[in-house]
mmCIF file of C-alpha atoms and ligand atoms in Angstrom:
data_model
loop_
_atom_site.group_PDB
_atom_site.id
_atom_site.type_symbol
_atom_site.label_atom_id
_atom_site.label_comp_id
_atom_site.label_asym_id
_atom_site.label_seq_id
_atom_site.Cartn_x
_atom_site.Cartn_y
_atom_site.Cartn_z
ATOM 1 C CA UNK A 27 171.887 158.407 62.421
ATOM 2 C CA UNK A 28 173.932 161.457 62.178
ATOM 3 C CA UNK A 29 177.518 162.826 64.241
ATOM 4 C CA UNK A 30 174.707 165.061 65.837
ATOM 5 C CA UNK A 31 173.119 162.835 67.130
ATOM 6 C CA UNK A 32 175.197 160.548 68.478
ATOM 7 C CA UNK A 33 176.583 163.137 69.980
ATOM 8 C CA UNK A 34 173.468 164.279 71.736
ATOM 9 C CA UNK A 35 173.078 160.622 72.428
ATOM 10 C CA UNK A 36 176.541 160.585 74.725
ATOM 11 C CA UNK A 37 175.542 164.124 76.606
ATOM 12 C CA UNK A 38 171.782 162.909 77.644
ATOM 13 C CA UNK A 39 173.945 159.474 78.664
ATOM 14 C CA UNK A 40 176.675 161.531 80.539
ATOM 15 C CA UNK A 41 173.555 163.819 81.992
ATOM 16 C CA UNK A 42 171.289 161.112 83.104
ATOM 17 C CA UNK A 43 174.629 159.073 84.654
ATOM 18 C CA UNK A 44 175.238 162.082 86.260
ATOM 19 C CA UNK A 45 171.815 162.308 88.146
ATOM 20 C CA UNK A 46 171.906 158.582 89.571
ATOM 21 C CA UNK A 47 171.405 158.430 93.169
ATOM 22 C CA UNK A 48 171.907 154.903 94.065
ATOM 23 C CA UNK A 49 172.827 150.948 93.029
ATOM 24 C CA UNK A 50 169.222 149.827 91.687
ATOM 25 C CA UNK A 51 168.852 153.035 88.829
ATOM 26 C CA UNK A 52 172.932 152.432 88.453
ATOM 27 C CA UNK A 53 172.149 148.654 87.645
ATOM 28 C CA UNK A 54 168.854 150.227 85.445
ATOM 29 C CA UNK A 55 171.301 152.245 83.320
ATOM 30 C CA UNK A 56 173.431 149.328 82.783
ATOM 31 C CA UNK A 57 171.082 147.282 81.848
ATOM 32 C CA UNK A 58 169.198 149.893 79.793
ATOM 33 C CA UNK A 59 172.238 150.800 77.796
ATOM 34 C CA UNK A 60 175.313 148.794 78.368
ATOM 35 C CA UNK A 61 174.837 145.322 77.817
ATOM 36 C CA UNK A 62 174.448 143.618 74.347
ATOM 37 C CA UNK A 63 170.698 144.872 73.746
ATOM 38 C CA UNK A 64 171.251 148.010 75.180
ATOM 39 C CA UNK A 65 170.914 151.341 73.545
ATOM 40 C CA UNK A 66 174.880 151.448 72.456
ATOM 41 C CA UNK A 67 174.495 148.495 71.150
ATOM 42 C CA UNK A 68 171.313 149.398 68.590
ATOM 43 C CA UNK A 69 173.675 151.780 68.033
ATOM 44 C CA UNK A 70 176.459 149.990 66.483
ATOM 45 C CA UNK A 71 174.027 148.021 64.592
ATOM 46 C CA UNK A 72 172.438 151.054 62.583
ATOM 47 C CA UNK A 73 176.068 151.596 61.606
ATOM 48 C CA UNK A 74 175.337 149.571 58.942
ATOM 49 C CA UNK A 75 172.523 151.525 57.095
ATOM 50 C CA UNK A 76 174.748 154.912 57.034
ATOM 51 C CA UNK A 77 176.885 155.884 53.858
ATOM 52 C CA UNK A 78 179.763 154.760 52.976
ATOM 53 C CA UNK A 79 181.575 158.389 52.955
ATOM 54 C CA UNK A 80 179.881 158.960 56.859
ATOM 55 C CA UNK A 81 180.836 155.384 58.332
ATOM 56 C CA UNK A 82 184.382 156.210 59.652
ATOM 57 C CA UNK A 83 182.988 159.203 61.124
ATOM 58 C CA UNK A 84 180.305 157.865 62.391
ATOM 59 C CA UNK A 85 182.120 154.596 63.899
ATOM 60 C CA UNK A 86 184.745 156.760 65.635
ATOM 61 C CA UNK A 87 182.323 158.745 67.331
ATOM 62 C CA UNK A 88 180.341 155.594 68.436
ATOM 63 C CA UNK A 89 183.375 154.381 70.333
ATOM 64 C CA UNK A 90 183.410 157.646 71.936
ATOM 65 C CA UNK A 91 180.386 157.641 73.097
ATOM 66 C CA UNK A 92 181.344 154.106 74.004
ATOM 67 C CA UNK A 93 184.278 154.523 76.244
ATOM 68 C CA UNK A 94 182.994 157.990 77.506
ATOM 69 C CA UNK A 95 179.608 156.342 79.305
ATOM 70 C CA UNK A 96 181.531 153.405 80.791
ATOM 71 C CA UNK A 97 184.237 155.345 82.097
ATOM 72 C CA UNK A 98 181.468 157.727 83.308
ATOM 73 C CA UNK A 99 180.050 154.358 84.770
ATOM 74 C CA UNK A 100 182.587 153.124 86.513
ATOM 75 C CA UNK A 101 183.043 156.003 88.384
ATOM 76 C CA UNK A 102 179.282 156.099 89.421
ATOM 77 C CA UNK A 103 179.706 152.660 90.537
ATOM 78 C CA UNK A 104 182.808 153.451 92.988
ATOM 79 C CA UNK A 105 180.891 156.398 94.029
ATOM 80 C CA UNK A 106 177.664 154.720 94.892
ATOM 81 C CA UNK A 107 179.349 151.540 96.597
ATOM 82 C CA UNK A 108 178.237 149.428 94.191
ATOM 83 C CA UNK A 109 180.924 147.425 92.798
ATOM 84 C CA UNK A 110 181.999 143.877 92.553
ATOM 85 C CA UNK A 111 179.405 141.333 94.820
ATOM 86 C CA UNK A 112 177.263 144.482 96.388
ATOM 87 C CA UNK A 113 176.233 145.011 92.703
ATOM 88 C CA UNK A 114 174.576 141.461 92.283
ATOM 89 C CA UNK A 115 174.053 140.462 96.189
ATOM 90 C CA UNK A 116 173.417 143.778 97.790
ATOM 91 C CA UNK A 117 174.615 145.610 100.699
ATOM 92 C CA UNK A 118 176.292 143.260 103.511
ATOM 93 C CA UNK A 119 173.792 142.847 105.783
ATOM 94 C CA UNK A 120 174.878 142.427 109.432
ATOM 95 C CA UNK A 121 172.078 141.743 111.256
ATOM 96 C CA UNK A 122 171.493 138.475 108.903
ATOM 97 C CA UNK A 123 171.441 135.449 110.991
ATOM 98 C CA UNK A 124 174.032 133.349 110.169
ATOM 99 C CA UNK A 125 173.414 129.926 108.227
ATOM 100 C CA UNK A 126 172.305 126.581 110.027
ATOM 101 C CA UNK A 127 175.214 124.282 110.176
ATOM 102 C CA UNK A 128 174.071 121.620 107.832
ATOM 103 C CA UNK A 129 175.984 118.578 109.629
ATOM 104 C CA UNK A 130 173.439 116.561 112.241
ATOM 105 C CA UNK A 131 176.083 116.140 114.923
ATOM 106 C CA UNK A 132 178.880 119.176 114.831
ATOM 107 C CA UNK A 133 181.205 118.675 117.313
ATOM 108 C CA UNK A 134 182.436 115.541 118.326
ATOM 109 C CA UNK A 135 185.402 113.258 119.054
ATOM 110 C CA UNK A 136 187.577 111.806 116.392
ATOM 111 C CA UNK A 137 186.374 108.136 116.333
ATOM 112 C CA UNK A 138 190.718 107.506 117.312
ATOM 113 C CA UNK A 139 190.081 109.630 120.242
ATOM 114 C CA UNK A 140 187.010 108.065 121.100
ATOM 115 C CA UNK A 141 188.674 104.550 121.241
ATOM 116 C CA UNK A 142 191.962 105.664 122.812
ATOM 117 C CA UNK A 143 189.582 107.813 125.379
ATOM 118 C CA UNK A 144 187.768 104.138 126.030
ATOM 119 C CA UNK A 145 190.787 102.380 126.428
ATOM 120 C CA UNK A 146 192.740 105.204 129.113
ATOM 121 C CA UNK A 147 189.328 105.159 131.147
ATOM 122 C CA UNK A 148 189.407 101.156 131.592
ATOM 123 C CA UNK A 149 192.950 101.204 132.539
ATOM 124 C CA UNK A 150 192.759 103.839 134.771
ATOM 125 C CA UNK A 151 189.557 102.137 135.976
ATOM 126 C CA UNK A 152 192.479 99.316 136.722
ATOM 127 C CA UNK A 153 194.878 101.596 138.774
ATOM 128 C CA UNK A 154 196.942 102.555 136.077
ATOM 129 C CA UNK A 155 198.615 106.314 135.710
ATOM 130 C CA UNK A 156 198.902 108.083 131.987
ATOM 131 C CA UNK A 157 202.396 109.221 130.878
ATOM 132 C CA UNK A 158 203.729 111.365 128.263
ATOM 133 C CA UNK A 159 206.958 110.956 126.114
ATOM 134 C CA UNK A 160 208.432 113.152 123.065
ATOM 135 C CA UNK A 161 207.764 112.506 119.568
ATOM 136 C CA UNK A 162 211.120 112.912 118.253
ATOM 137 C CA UNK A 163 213.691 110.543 120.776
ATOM 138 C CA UNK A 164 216.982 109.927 120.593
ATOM 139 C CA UNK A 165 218.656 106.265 119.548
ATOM 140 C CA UNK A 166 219.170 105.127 123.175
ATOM 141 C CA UNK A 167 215.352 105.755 124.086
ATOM 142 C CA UNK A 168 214.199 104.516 120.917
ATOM 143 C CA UNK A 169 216.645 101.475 120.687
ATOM 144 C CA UNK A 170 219.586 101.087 122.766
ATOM 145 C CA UNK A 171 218.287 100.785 126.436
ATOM 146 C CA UNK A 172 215.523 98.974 124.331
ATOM 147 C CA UNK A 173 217.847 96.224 124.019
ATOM 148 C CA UNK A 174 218.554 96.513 120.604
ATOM 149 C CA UNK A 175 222.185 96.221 120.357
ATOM 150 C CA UNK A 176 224.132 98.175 117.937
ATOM 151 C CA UNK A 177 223.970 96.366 114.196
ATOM 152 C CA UNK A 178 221.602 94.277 115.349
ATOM 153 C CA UNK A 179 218.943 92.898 112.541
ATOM 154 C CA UNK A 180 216.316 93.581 114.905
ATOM 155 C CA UNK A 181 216.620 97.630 114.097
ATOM 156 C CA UNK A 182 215.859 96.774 111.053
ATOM 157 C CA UNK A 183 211.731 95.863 112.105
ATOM 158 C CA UNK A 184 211.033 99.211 112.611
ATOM 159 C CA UNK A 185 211.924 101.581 109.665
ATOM 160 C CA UNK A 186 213.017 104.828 110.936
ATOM 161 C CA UNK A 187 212.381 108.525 110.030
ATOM 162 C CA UNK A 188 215.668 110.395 111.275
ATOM 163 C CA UNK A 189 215.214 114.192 111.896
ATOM 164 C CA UNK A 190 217.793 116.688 111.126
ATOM 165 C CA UNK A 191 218.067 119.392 113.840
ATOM 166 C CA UNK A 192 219.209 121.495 110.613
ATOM 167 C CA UNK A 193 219.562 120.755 107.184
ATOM 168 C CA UNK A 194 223.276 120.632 107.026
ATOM 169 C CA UNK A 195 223.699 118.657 110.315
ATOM 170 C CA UNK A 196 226.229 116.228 110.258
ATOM 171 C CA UNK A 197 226.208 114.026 113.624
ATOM 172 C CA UNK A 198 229.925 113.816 115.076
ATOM 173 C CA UNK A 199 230.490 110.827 117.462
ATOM 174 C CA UNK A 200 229.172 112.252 120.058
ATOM 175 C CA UNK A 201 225.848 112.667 118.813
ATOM 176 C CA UNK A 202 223.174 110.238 118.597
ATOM 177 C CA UNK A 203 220.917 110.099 115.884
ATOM 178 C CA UNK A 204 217.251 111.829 116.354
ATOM 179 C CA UNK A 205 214.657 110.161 115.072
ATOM 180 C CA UNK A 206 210.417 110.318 115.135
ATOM 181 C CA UNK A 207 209.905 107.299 117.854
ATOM 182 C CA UNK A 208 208.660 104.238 115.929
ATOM 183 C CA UNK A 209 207.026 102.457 118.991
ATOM 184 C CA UNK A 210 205.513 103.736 122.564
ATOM 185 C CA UNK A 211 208.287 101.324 124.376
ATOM 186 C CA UNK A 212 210.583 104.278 124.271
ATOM 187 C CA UNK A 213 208.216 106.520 126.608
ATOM 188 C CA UNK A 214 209.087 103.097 129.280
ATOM 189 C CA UNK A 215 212.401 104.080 129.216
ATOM 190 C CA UNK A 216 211.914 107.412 130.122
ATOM 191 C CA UNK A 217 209.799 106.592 133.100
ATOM 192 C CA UNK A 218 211.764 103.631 134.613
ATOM 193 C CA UNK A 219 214.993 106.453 134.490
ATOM 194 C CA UNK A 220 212.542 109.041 136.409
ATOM 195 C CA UNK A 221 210.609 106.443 138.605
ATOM 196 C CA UNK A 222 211.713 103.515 141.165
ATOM 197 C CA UNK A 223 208.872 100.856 141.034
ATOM 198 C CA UNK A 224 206.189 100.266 141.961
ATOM 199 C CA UNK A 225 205.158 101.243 138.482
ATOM 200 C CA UNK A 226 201.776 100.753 137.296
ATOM 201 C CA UNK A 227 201.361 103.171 133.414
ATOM 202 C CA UNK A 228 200.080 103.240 130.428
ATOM 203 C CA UNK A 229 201.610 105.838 127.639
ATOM 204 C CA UNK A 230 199.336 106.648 124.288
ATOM 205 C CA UNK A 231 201.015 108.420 121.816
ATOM 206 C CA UNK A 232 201.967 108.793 118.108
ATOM 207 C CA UNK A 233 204.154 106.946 116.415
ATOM 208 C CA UNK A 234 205.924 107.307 113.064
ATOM 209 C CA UNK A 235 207.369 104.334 110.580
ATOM 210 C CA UNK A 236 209.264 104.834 107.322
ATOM 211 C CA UNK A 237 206.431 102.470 105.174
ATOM 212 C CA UNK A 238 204.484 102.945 102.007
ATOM 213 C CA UNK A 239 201.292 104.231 102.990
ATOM 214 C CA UNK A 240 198.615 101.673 102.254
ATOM 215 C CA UNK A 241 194.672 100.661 103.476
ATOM 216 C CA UNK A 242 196.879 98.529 105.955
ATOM 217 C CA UNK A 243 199.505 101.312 107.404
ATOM 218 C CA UNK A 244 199.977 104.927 107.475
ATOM 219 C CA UNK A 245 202.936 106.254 108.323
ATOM 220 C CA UNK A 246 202.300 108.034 111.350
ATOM 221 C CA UNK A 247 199.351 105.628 113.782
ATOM 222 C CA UNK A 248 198.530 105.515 117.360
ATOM 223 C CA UNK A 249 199.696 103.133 119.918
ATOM 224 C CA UNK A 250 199.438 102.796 123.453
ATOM 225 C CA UNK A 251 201.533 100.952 125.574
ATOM 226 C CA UNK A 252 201.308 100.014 129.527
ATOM 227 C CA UNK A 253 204.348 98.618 132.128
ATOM 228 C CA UNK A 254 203.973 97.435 135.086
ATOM 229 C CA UNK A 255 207.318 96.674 137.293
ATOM 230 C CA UNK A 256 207.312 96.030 140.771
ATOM 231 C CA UNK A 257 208.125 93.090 142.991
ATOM 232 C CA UNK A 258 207.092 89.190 142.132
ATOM 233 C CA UNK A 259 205.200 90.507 138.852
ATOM 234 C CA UNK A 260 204.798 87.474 136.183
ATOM 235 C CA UNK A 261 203.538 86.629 133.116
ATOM 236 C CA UNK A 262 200.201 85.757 134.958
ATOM 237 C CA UNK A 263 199.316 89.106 136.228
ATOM 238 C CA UNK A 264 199.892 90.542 132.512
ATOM 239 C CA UNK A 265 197.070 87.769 131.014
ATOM 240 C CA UNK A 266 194.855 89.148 133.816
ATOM 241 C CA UNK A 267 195.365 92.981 132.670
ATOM 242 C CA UNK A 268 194.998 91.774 128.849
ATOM 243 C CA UNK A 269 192.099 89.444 130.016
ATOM 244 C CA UNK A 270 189.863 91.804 131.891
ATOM 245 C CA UNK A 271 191.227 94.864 129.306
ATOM 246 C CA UNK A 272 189.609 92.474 126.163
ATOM 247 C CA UNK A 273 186.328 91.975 128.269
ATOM 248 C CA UNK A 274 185.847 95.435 129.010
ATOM 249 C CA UNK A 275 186.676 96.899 125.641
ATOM 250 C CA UNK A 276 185.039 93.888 123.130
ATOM 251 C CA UNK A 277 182.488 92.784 125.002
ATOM 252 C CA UNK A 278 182.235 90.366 128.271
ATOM 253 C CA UNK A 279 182.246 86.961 126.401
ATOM 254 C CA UNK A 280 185.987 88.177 124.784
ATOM 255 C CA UNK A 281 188.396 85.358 124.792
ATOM 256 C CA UNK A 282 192.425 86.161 124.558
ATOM 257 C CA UNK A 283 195.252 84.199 123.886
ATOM 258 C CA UNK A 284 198.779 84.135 123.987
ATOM 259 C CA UNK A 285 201.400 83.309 121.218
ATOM 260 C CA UNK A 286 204.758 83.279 121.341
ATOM 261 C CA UNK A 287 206.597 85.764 119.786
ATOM 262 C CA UNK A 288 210.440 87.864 119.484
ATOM 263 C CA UNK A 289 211.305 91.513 120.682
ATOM 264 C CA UNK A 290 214.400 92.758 121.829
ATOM 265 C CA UNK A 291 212.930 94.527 125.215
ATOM 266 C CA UNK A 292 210.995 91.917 126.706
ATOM 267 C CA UNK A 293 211.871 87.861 127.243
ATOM 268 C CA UNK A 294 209.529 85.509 127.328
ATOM 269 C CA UNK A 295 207.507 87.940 124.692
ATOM 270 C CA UNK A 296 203.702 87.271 123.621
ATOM 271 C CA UNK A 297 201.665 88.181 120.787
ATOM 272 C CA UNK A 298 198.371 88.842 122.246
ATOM 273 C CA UNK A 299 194.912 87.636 120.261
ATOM 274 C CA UNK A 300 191.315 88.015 121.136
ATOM 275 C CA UNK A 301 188.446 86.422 120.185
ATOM 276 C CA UNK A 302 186.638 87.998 117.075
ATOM 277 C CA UNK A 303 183.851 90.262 118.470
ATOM 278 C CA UNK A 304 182.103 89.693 115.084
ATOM 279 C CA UNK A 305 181.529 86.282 114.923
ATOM 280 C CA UNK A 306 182.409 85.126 118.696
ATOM 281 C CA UNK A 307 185.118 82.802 117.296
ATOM 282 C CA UNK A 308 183.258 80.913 114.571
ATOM 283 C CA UNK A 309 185.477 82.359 112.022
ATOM 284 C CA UNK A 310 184.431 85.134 109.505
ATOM 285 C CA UNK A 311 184.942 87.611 106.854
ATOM 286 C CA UNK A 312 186.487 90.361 109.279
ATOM 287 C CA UNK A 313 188.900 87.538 111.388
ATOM 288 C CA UNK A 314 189.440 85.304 108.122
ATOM 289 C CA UNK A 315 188.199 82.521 109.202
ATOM 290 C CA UNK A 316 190.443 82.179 111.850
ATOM 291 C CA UNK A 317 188.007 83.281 114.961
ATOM 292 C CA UNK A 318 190.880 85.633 116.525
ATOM 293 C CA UNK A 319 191.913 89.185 116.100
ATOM 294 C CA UNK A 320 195.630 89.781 116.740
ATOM 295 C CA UNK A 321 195.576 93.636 119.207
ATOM 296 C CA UNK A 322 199.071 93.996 120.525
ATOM 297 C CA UNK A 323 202.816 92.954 121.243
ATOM 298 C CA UNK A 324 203.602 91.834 125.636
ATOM 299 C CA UNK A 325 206.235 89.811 127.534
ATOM 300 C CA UNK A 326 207.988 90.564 130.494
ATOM 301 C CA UNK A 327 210.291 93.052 130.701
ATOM 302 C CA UNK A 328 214.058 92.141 129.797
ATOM 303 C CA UNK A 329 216.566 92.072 132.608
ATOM 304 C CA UNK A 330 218.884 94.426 130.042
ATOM 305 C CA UNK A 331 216.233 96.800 130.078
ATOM 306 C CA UNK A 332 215.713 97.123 133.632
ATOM 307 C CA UNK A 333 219.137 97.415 134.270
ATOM 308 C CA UNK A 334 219.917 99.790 131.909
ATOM 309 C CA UNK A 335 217.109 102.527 133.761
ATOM 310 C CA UNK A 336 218.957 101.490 137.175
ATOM 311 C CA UNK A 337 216.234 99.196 138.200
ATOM 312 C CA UNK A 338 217.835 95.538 139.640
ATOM 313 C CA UNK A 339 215.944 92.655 137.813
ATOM 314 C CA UNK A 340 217.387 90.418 140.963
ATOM 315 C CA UNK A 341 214.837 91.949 142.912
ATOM 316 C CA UNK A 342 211.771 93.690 140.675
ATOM 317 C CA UNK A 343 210.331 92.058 137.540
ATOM 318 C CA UNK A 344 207.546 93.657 135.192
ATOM 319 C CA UNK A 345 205.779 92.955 132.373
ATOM 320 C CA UNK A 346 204.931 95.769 128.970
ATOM 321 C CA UNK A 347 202.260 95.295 126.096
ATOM 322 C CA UNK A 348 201.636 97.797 122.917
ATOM 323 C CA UNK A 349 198.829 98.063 121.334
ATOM 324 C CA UNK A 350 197.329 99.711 118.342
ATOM 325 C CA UNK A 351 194.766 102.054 118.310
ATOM 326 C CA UNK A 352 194.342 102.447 114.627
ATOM 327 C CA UNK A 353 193.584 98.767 114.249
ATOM 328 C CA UNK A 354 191.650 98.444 117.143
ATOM 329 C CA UNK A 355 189.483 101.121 116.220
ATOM 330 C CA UNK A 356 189.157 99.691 112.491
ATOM 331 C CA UNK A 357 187.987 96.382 113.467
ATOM 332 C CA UNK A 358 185.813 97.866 116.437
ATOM 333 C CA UNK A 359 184.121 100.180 113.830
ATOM 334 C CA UNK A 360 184.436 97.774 110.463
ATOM 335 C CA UNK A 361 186.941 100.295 108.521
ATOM 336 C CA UNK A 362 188.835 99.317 106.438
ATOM 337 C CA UNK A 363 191.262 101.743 104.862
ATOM 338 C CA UNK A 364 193.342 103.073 107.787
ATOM 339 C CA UNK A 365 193.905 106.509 105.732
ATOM 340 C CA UNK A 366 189.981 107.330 106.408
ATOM 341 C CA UNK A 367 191.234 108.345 109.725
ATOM 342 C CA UNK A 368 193.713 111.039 108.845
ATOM 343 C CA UNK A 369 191.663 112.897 105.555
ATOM 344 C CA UNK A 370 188.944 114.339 107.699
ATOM 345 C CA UNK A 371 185.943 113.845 105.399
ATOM 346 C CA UNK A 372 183.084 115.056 107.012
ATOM 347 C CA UNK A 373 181.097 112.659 105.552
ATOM 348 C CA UNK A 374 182.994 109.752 107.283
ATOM 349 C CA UNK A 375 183.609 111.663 110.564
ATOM 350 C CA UNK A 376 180.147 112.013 111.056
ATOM 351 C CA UNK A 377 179.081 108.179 110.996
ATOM 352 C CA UNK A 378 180.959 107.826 114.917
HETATM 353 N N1 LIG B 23 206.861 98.199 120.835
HETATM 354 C C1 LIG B 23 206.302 97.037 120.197
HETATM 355 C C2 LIG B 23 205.933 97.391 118.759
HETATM 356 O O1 LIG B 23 205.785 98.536 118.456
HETATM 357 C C3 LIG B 23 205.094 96.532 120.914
HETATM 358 C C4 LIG B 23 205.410 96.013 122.297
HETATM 359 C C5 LIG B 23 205.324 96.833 123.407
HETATM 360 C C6 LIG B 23 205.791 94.689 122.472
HETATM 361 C C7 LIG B 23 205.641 96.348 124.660
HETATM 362 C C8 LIG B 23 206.063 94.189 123.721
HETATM 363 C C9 LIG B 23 206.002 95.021 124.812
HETATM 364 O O2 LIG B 23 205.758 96.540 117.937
#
C-alpha cells in the first residue's frame, strides 16, 4: 500500500460520494466503507505490513482519507435528508394509520368519580340539590361559625394546611388565616349565609389534611357532605336519609346504625355504621370481625351554627352527615391502599 494509492483510494471515495442520489446507496457507502469492516478500516490494518521508514507517511495520509470521506459524508447525509431516525426508520410516513390503543376499555370514569357519581344520583333521586364551595376557606368557614371556638382542643382533630397568599405574608389582626378546607362542613356554612331554609343539599368536594400519607390516608381525599334544615327536622328523618342512602348504595339487605359520637357543629352527633356488604354482618376479614363498616360523621345541626348563618334554631332545626368517598369506594371495590387512587396506573384504572 503506497501514498499513491491511498490517495487514489480517497478521490474514487470523494467521486463515488459525490454521485449518490439518495438514503439507501448513502447507507450502502456507509456500510461498504465506514464501519469497522469497511474498506478504511482494511485499510488501517495493512498499515502494519508497510516499512518502517513509510509508516508515518502512510498513517497520516490514512487519517486523511479518514476525516476527508466522513466529512464528505456528513454532508451527503444533510443533503439527502437522511440523518438521525430517517436513516434507520425511513421517511415519516403520513398516511400510516396510527397504532391500536392497546388498553381494552380507553376512556372511562375514575373508579372515585364513579362512586361519588352513584352517590349524587341517589340523593338527588331523594330531592336533594348539589352545591359547590372553595378549596381554600377562610378560619370562620372552616372553624369558627363551625363552632369551634377559638383555642379550642377540638381544632386540633383536623390538621391544617395554611396557604400563604404570598410568600412573605404576614397576617395582621385583621386577617384571618387561609387555609385548604379540611372537611365539606365548611361548604354548609356558605349555603345557610346565602339560603333561608327549607334546605335540602348535598356538597362533594376535596378536602385536604396535614397527615403522613399512608395505605390508610392521603392527604388530599374526597368527602361529601348533605344538610338538611327546615322546620320540625329530627334525628329521625336523618336515620331515614342514611337508611334508604345504605340500601341503595350497598345493597337492599344493608343494615345501619347509630353511635354516639363528639363534633363541635352538630349536638346530639352520630357516627354512622352499616352492615358489612361482604359478609352481611357475620363478621369478616374486610369488617374485622366486627360485621359493620363505619361510612360517615351526622347529628343535628348545633343551635351556634344556625345562629351564626342568621338562621333562628327557636324555629328551624336540621340535621348534616359527611361521608367519605375514598373509603367508601375502597371497601365497595376491596382496595386497599388509598394512594392507588391518586398514581394513575393504567393497569389499576382499568380493573373499574
Ligand atoms: N366534617 C366532619 C368530618 O370531616 C364530618 C361531619 C359532617 C360530621 C357533618 C357531622 C356532620 O369529620
Amino acid at each position: 500500500m503506497t501514498l499513491i494509492e491511498i490517495q487514489n483510494v480517497r478521490e474514487k471515495l470523494l467521486a463515488d460520494l459525490d454521485a449518490i442520489s439518495g438514503a439507501p446507496e448513502l447507507e450502502a457507502f456507509k456500510l461498504a466503507h465506514l464501519t469497522r469492516k469497511g474498506t478504511i478500516a482494511a485499510m488501517f490494518d495493512e498499515l502494519r505490513s508497510v516499512s518502517k521508514e513509510e509508516k508515518p507517511q502512510a498513517g497520516k495520509e490514512l487519517n486523511t482519507l479518514r476525516q476527508s470521506v466522513e466529512a464528505r459524508f456528513k454532508e451527503r447525509e444533510e443533503e439527502l435528508g437522511a440523518t438521525g431516525g430517517h436513516e434507520e426508520h425511513g421517511r415519516l410516513d403520513l398516511t400510516m394509520p396510527a397504532r391500536p390503543v392497546s388498553v381494552s376499555t380507553p376512556g372511562h370514569e375514575h373508579p372515585l368519580m364513579k362512586t361519588l357519581n352513584e352517590m349524587i344520583a341517589i340523593f338527588e333521586r331523594m330531592g336533594f340539590a348539589v352545591e359547590n364551595g372553595p378549596e381554600i376557606e377562610d378560619d370562620e368557614h372552616n372553624f369558627g361559625k363551625l363552632n369551634f371556638p377559638p383555642d379550642h382542643p377540638a381544632r386540633d382533630m383536623q390538621d391544617t394546611f395554611f396557604v400563604k397568599p404570598t410568600p412573605d405574608w404576614t397576617p395582621t389582626s385583621k386577617d384571618q388565616p387561609l387555609l385548604l378546607r379540611t372537611h365539606t362542613s365548611p361548604v354548609q356554612i356558605r349555603l345557610m349565609e346565602r339560603q333561608r331554609p327549607p334546605i335540602r343539599a348535598i356538597m362533594p368536594g376535596r378536602v385536604y389534611r396535614n397527615e403522613a400519607a399512608s395505605a390508610r390516608s392521603a392527604v388530599a381525599f374526597f368527602q361529601l357532605e348533605g344538610l338538611v334544615v327546615d322546620k320540625g327536622v329530627s334525628m329521625a328523618d336523618l336515620k331515614g336519609v342514611l337508611l334508604s342512602f345504605a340500601r341503595q348504595f350497598f345493597g337492599s339487605d344493608a343494615k345501619i346504625r347509630l353511635r354516639p359520637s363528639f363534633f363541635p357543629f352538630t349536638e346530639p352527633s352520630a357516627e354512622v355504621d352499616v352492615s358489612c356488604y361482604i359478609c352481611g354482618g357475620k363478621g369478616c376479614r374486610v369488617c374485622k370481625n366486627s360485621g359493620w363498616l363505619e361510612i360517615l360523621g351526622s347529628g343535628m345541626v348545633h343551635p351556634n351554627v344556625l345562629s351564626a348563618c342568621g338562621i333562628d334554631p327557636e324555629i328551624y332545626t336540621g340535621y348534616a352527615f359527611g361521608l367519605g368517598i375514598d373509603r367508601t369506594a375502597m371497601m365497595r371495590y376491596g382496595v386497599s391502599d388509598i394512594r392507588d387512587f391518586f398514581e394513575n396506573d393504567y393497569r389499576f384504572l382499568e380493573q373499574f
